[in-house]
Amino acid sequence: MRALDRKLLRDLRLIWAQALAIALVLACGIMLMVAAQGTQRSLEQTRAAYYERFRFADVFAQATRAPRALLPEIAAIDGVALAEGRIAFHAVLDIAGMEEPATARVVSLPAEGGAILNLPLLRTGRMPDPVRPEEVLINEPFGEAHDLVPGSSFRGIFDGQLRELTVTGWALSPEFIYTMAPGTFMPDDRRFGLIWMNEAAAASAKGMDGAMNDVALTLTRGADERAVIDALDRLLDPYGGTGAFGRDRQESHAFLDSELEQLAGLALFMPPVFLIVAAFLVNMVLGRLIGIERPQIGLMRAVGYTRAEVAVHYLKLAALIGVMGLVLGWGAGWWLRNGMLALYGDFFRFPFVLRDFNIAAVVISAVLGLAAVLLGAMRAVLAALRLPPAEAMSPPAPPVFTRGWLDRLIYGLRLRQTSMMILRSILRWPARAAITLFGVSASIAVLVASYFFFDAMEVMTDSVFGQGNRQQVTLTLNQAQTLSVLDDALALPGVRKVEGAYAVPVRLVNGHRDRLSALQGHFAGAELSRLMDDERGAVALPAEGLVLPALLARALDVGPGDRLRVELLAAPREVLDLPVAAVIHQSLGQEAHIGAPALFSALRLAPQVNQIHLLVDTDAMSALHAQIKRTPAVASLTDWSEVRRQFDESLGENLLTMVAIYTVIGVLIAIGVVYNAARIQLAERSHELASLRVMGFTRGEVGFVLVGEMMLLSLLAVPIGWFLGGWFAAGMIEAVSTDVVQIPLLISRRTYAAAAAVVVLASLVAALMVRRRLDRVELATALKARQ
Amino acid sequence: MRDESITRSAVLRVEGVTRVFRTGTVEVHALRGVDLALHEGEMMVLLGASGSGKSTLLNILGGLDQPTQGRVFFRDQDLTRVSDTRLTAFRRDHVGFVFQFYNLVPSLTARENVALVTEIAKNPMSPEEALERAGLAHRMDHFPAELSGGEQQRVAIARAIAKRPELLLCDEPTGALDSKTGIKVLEALDEVNRDLGTATILITHNADIQRIAERVVVLADGKVVRDEPNPERIAPSEVSW
Ligand SMILES: Nc1ncnc2c1ncn2[C@@H]1O[C@H](COP(=O)(O)OP(=O)(O)O)[C@@H](O)[C@H]1O
Ligand SMILES: [Mg+2]
């Protein structure tokens, strides 16, 4: 090995702790980049393969009742490859050992030749025998939740008729990777299941012989999806078609897309912060090293090493630190990716997970990581190159102490000498102090931008559950009924208060933009289910016009005053032209809202309800459940306390994991920055500090000079970090917001306080780590060190 | 101007060299018109009071610095205002430096400090041989911090001679040493000069050291005030400190 490279390794060994601290900061960025990107790509490929193998359809449509004879016509649409007609509906289930009713989506299995699209993947058991109407497949998670092994049975209520069903097997389906009961926000494997049933049995249950109400089709390569959808809509329109849609509007697919989009956003947003901090740290440490090695640089130049050789020498050191960070980051990223893939794989129940090894991510992260450290090193190295060889040989001139206005100000403060030393040192090396300030505030910002998700979630849950949905139970009716049904509901066991609502699927159209959504009609004086704005609380419905959540308004490109074409996709299937009255902010809102009087006067109908919200005596809950299982008019029951529990559980768990990871990351940055700054201060000032000891200052007092400076900088960094944090949080929201979820930017004091406390504590620990070395400095050698 | 025959055998030559340092508004004239030639194999001692311009002159002769005015020649090559690359190549191929404070790389052993130079030289001796010549064969694998001042200076000499330079430029090599070690260092330099025929310039404060030279040049206030041969060259061991 060349002598110069030996020097490099020994230099590195001398500053190993500092180098490691920088490498760890860099590794955090690389880890996030590689893990988020790797997870996203792997999931995307997994999903694509899953879709491919189990023939996930491209276009979907529902109708009230269409003749099967329409199917050849559908298949003949230009651009359609395969078309399949099914019978699909929601049903209430009565499961042994479960008090409340469960809900299921029932889909029919085509009679001959089995399904050709959206194939169920049999996990255990066998397919139902086509001649046995009671045999069904259920989805694996539902089966697991209830231990409904093949051979066991349960009861379903189809149009008021109780049917005994026998499980023949468990299945998964690319169509239902992410699936939720109607009106809920989270998958719930216990309360919501999927049932695949023989076509004949489904037809007889719904009185749909020779008919279908659900169409799925695949497109030929290069087909125009829009045109196919229009053609399909035209064909289904006479049969109560509710509007065909592509994968982008298919619930399961859209939610997965949203997840993947968030991962991609995460891969882009945070890592640059770490790279920048790492670059600054390299600059600080290398600047100091080059400062110490001035005579050695002069010597190298004197004996004939070229500038390029000297530059490469120090750049190599930075690159070594970079490589350390890359290797650590890749390792951690690999590990995190596998962990995330395992989590996602379980959550989505992928039957297999493809682990994508993406060489591009490795190369890109290597390029970015190395670029960061090398750019960081550049300034210090350029300074080294500017040293004329003759001058580099003489010791550097002592730092110039000028007495500026700041000094006079400090004098005016009449501080103790040790405090004075702290302030002086900050003024003497302002660049170093600035880097420390920036690094510490960046770590506070990272924490603010991750902790605030708790605030956002609180706002969201409060808006959805606390304020918006104060009912305990919502009943969804099979058909809209007049308001007198509310009296029937009041007669149900334990019911103390009832409130009606009306919801209908709609297509909202503005020019060439359109969205499938639901129109929610609100009755005046509603107290249980209210329309909420995340920022302004309960919203009073205007006498006229629509209220849209901002996401929906943006998608349709409309604002207050604009008009929207509203196509009702279920009875009474009218087309309305309504003004947009207001836009509100909702994190999870995807629905359009309107006052019931405005809606029914536009429809020229007497007011109707198809949802009933209830307040119920908790004691009477089981009696209510039992009654509902026997009430054919009710399509499903939603227990809001359960929905909330699920929501909290699932989101809370994810958030805790995320916050734990980001806390580690934030703490690593703070420690990396403060440890390095303190080590450099210690090295630079060991003479000065030792002199203090010689003069009779105690260890504590001398330690104060070192720790005090770091803590002063850390405290100064707090407000900057808060400010940056708000900015990062906005960036995070931008990065992870999707069509489905919009996160509100509200940061609580608790978040600010927690972020500051964690980071200041981490800084203190780092400063104390260095302070321990101060105790070990031998006075005599420290004093001798500087001739 | 000197006699033709002398000019031809000069390894290094400066003509009318001045060097002005500007720090802010202050101008320091470190050299005010120096003419000097160093001949093949010559052992020259450069004397002068502190601040008289000795180091400045040595730096210019060794290609570490450039004159404000005047010209510098190495053999037939004009080194005046050449690029940094050319000067670096000149130092790399032809010059060995020894400094008062040794300037060793602390993280490299004696052998590695010498290797630092042999690795980039054209026709070097081995680091072991160089260290042997400097009288330090027994401490090759010690780090500078484990060596005494004299030993460190001998590593520096080994490093300077390992490339078999034509020029050996020593700026107060004994300045930081006591007499006993100082003499050892001088002996090493003297031996190299005699055995390898390396033209050597030795800056010193100690007037008695001039007696080991073939030629003595005295600077005062940036000018050469004396330049004469030393007819009775003595061995370093006879120098009184
Ligand atoms: N880099 C420099 N900048 C400014 N002045 C310098 C510099 N180097 C030397 N000098 C000045 O030039 C004069 C000659 O210095 P130097 O050659 O080091 O003297 P000597 O080596 O004989 O003691 C001194 O007055 C010194 O202060
Ligand atoms: Mg000098």
mmCIF file of C-alpha atoms in Angstrom, chain B residues 63-239:
data_model
loop_
_atom_site.group_PDB
_atom_site.id
_atom_site.type_symbol
_atom_site.label_atom_id
_atom_site.label_comp_id
_atom_site.label_asym_id
_atom_site.label_seq_id
_atom_site.Cartn_x
_atom_site.Cartn_y
_atom_site.Cartn_z
ATOM 1 C CA GLY B 63 10.857 26.033 -6.348
ATOM 2 C CA LEU B 64 8.624 26.488 -3.317
ATOM 3 C CA ASP B 65 8.188 30.176 -4.056
ATOM 4 C CA GLN B 66 8.604 32.520 -7.013
ATOM 5 C CA PRO B 67 10.625 35.738 -7.106
ATOM 6 C CA THR B 68 8.910 39.096 -7.544
ATOM 7 C CA GLN B 69 11.670 40.052 -9.993
ATOM 8 C CA GLY B 70 14.757 38.376 -11.377
ATOM 9 C CA ARG B 71 15.300 34.930 -12.858
ATOM 10 C CA VAL B 72 15.922 31.413 -11.651
ATOM 11 C CA PHE B 73 17.703 28.707 -13.640
ATOM 12 C CA PHE B 74 18.089 25.017 -12.970
ATOM 13 C CA ARG B 75 20.898 23.960 -15.285
ATOM 14 C CA ASP B 76 19.611 25.193 -18.691
ATOM 15 C CA GLN B 77 15.975 25.406 -17.692
ATOM 16 C CA ASP B 78 14.466 28.742 -16.897
ATOM 17 C CA LEU B 79 12.297 28.294 -13.827
ATOM 18 C CA THR B 80 11.180 31.893 -13.726
ATOM 19 C CA ARG B 81 7.396 32.195 -13.607
ATOM 20 C CA VAL B 82 6.740 28.694 -14.863
ATOM 21 C CA SER B 83 3.492 26.944 -14.032
ATOM 22 C CA ASP B 84 2.869 25.294 -10.712
ATOM 23 C CA THR B 85 2.936 21.957 -12.505
ATOM 24 C CA ARG B 86 6.467 22.559 -13.807
ATOM 25 C CA LEU B 87 7.696 23.725 -10.425
ATOM 26 C CA THR B 88 6.144 20.696 -8.768
ATOM 27 C CA ALA B 89 7.881 18.422 -11.269
ATOM 28 C CA PHE B 90 11.162 20.233 -10.583
ATOM 29 C CA ARG B 91 10.844 19.668 -6.845
ATOM 30 C CA ARG B 92 9.736 16.102 -7.335
ATOM 31 C CA ASP B 93 12.646 15.168 -9.566
ATOM 32 C CA HIS B 94 15.567 17.225 -8.372
ATOM 33 C CA VAL B 95 15.217 18.760 -4.907
ATOM 34 C CA GLY B 96 15.442 17.397 -1.389
ATOM 35 C CA PHE B 97 14.339 19.579 1.499
ATOM 36 C CA VAL B 98 15.225 19.431 5.178
ATOM 37 C CA PHE B 99 13.431 21.798 7.528
ATOM 38 C CA GLN B 100 14.099 23.030 11.033
ATOM 39 C CA PHE B 101 11.014 21.320 12.469
ATOM 40 C CA TYR B 102 11.479 18.082 10.492
ATOM 41 C CA ASN B 103 7.934 18.178 9.049
ATOM 42 C CA LEU B 104 7.406 14.472 9.244
ATOM 43 C CA VAL B 105 3.970 12.997 8.751
ATOM 44 C CA PRO B 106 3.120 11.895 12.300
ATOM 45 C CA SER B 107 0.857 9.063 11.210
ATOM 46 C CA LEU B 108 3.606 7.382 9.177
ATOM 47 C CA THR B 109 6.598 5.412 10.461
ATOM 48 C CA ALA B 110 10.155 6.458 9.613
ATOM 49 C CA ARG B 111 10.237 4.018 6.721
ATOM 50 C CA GLU B 112 6.839 5.171 5.439
ATOM 51 C CA ASN B 113 7.818 8.813 5.684
ATOM 52 C CA VAL B 114 10.704 8.056 3.355
ATOM 53 C CA ALA B 115 8.516 5.894 1.132
ATOM 54 C CA LEU B 116 6.248 8.903 0.702
ATOM 55 C CA VAL B 117 8.992 10.336 -1.474
ATOM 56 C CA THR B 118 10.492 7.227 -3.056
ATOM 57 C CA GLU B 119 7.058 6.273 -4.359
ATOM 58 C CA ILE B 120 6.946 9.302 -6.614
ATOM 59 C CA ALA B 121 10.639 9.607 -7.482
ATOM 60 C CA LYS B 122 12.200 8.470 -10.766
ATOM 61 C CA ASN B 123 15.289 6.669 -9.561
ATOM 62 C CA PRO B 124 15.110 6.442 -5.798
ATOM 63 C CA MET B 125 17.142 4.349 -3.418
ATOM 64 C CA SER B 126 15.136 2.114 -1.117
ATOM 65 C CA PRO B 127 13.796 3.745 2.042
ATOM 66 C CA GLU B 128 15.950 1.292 4.002
ATOM 67 C CA GLU B 129 19.112 2.414 2.260
ATOM 68 C CA ALA B 130 18.252 6.073 2.747
ATOM 69 C CA LEU B 131 17.627 5.533 6.435
ATOM 70 C CA GLU B 132 20.858 3.617 6.735
ATOM 71 C CA ARG B 133 22.764 6.488 5.169
ATOM 72 C CA ALA B 134 21.115 8.845 7.635
ATOM 73 C CA GLY B 135 22.216 6.524 10.428
ATOM 74 C CA LEU B 136 18.767 5.389 11.425
ATOM 75 C CA ALA B 137 18.606 1.796 10.231
ATOM 76 C CA HIS B 138 17.607 0.569 13.676
ATOM 77 C CA ARG B 139 14.464 2.670 14.105
ATOM 78 C CA MET B 140 12.783 2.310 10.779
ATOM 79 C CA ASP B 141 9.401 1.200 12.094
ATOM 80 C CA HIS B 142 9.023 3.856 14.733
ATOM 81 C CA PHE B 143 6.518 6.656 14.471
ATOM 82 C CA PRO B 144 7.863 10.236 14.699
ATOM 83 C CA ALA B 145 6.410 10.623 18.186
ATOM 84 C CA GLU B 146 8.604 7.710 19.285
ATOM 85 C CA LEU B 147 11.803 9.318 17.987
ATOM 86 C CA SER B 148 14.012 12.020 19.478
ATOM 87 C CA GLY B 149 14.435 15.361 17.702
ATOM 88 C CA GLY B 150 17.769 14.327 16.184
ATOM 89 C CA GLU B 151 16.365 11.049 15.007
ATOM 90 C CA GLN B 152 13.381 12.777 13.479
ATOM 91 C CA GLN B 153 15.713 15.122 11.630
ATOM 92 C CA ARG B 154 17.669 12.168 10.330
ATOM 93 C CA VAL B 155 14.415 10.668 9.003
ATOM 94 C CA ALA B 156 13.877 13.994 7.266
ATOM 95 C CA ILE B 157 17.383 13.782 5.768
ATOM 96 C CA ALA B 158 16.770 10.220 4.642
ATOM 97 C CA ARG B 159 13.552 11.390 3.055
ATOM 98 C CA ALA B 160 15.387 14.234 1.331
ATOM 99 C CA ILE B 161 18.208 12.114 -0.089
ATOM 100 C CA ALA B 162 16.205 8.993 -0.969
ATOM 101 C CA LYS B 163 15.338 10.295 -4.390
ATOM 102 C CA ARG B 164 19.058 10.946 -5.154
ATOM 103 C CA PRO B 165 18.388 14.650 -5.678
ATOM 104 C CA GLU B 166 20.862 16.968 -7.351
ATOM 105 C CA LEU B 167 20.024 19.597 -4.764
ATOM 106 C CA LEU B 168 19.720 19.299 -1.034
ATOM 107 C CA LEU B 169 18.291 22.402 0.595
ATOM 108 C CA CYS B 170 18.430 22.492 4.378
ATOM 109 C CA ASP B 171 16.801 25.302 6.359
ATOM 110 C CA GLU B 172 18.348 25.376 9.826
ATOM 111 C CA PRO B 173 18.355 21.590 10.146
ATOM 112 C CA THR B 174 20.148 21.786 13.477
ATOM 113 C CA GLY B 175 18.245 24.753 14.804
ATOM 114 C CA ALA B 176 16.113 22.726 17.163
ATOM 115 C CA LEU B 177 18.808 20.287 18.229
ATOM 116 C CA ASP B 178 21.427 20.108 20.949
ATOM 117 C CA SER B 179 25.105 19.992 19.955
ATOM 118 C CA LYS B 180 25.576 16.219 20.065
ATOM 119 C CA THR B 181 22.589 15.411 17.909
ATOM 120 C CA GLY B 182 23.283 18.493 15.789
ATOM 121 C CA ILE B 183 26.689 17.109 14.903
ATOM 122 C CA LYS B 184 25.227 13.729 13.992
ATOM 123 C CA VAL B 185 22.833 15.439 11.606
ATOM 124 C CA LEU B 186 25.630 17.488 10.066
ATOM 125 C CA GLU B 187 27.691 14.348 9.640
ATOM 126 C CA ALA B 188 24.857 12.720 7.772
ATOM 127 C CA LEU B 189 24.540 15.727 5.469
ATOM 128 C CA ASP B 190 28.295 15.923 4.941
ATOM 129 C CA GLU B 191 28.479 12.248 4.067
ATOM 130 C CA VAL B 192 25.688 12.530 1.526
ATOM 131 C CA ASN B 193 27.381 15.521 -0.023
ATOM 132 C CA ARG B 194 30.681 13.692 -0.335
ATOM 133 C CA ASP B 195 29.382 10.234 -1.308
ATOM 134 C CA LEU B 196 26.587 11.205 -3.674
ATOM 135 C CA GLY B 197 27.980 14.514 -4.844
ATOM 136 C CA THR B 198 24.741 16.300 -4.006
ATOM 137 C CA ALA B 199 25.000 20.044 -4.187
ATOM 138 C CA THR B 200 23.904 21.242 -0.759
ATOM 139 C CA ILE B 201 22.832 24.524 0.752
ATOM 140 C CA LEU B 202 22.729 24.651 4.509
ATOM 141 C CA ILE B 203 21.177 27.569 6.322
ATOM 142 C CA THR B 204 22.368 28.064 9.838
ATOM 143 C CA HIS B 205 22.491 30.528 12.671
ATOM 144 C CA ASN B 206 25.554 28.990 14.114
ATOM 145 C CA ALA B 207 28.585 30.761 12.598
ATOM 146 C CA ASP B 208 30.940 27.917 13.488
ATOM 147 C CA ILE B 209 29.085 25.535 11.204
ATOM 148 C CA GLN B 210 30.354 27.506 8.211
ATOM 149 C CA ARG B 211 33.657 25.767 8.667
ATOM 150 C CA ILE B 212 32.288 22.505 7.240
ATOM 151 C CA ALA B 213 31.381 24.297 3.981
ATOM 152 C CA GLU B 214 33.297 24.665 0.771
ATOM 153 C CA ARG B 215 31.730 28.062 0.295
ATOM 154 C CA VAL B 216 30.111 30.562 2.615
ATOM 155 C CA VAL B 217 27.494 33.088 1.598
ATOM 156 C CA VAL B 218 26.260 35.729 3.984
ATOM 157 C CA LEU B 219 22.961 37.566 3.553
ATOM 158 C CA ALA B 220 22.093 40.815 5.225
ATOM 159 C CA ASP B 221 18.896 42.735 4.676
ATOM 160 C CA GLY B 222 18.026 40.800 1.541
ATOM 161 C CA LYS B 223 21.400 41.163 -0.143
ATOM 162 C CA VAL B 224 24.487 39.005 -0.479
ATOM 163 C CA VAL B 225 27.170 40.775 1.506
ATOM 164 C CA ARG B 226 29.840 38.094 1.441
ATOM 165 C CA ASP B 227 30.451 35.160 -0.866
ATOM 166 C CA GLU B 228 33.735 33.366 -0.510
ATOM 167 C CA PRO B 229 35.234 29.876 -0.512
ATOM 168 C CA ASN B 230 36.274 28.204 2.708
ATOM 169 C CA PRO B 231 39.778 26.893 2.151
ATOM 170 C CA GLU B 232 39.936 24.849 5.325
ATOM 171 C CA ARG B 233 36.887 22.615 5.293
ATOM 172 C CA ILE B 234 36.641 20.681 8.575
ATOM 173 C CA ALA B 235 34.751 17.554 9.530
ATOM 174 C CA PRO B 236 31.416 18.096 11.305
ATOM 175 C CA SER B 237 32.726 16.392 14.395
ATOM 176 C CA GLU B 238 35.155 19.239 14.863
ATOM 177 C CA VAL B 239 32.436 21.897 14.932
#
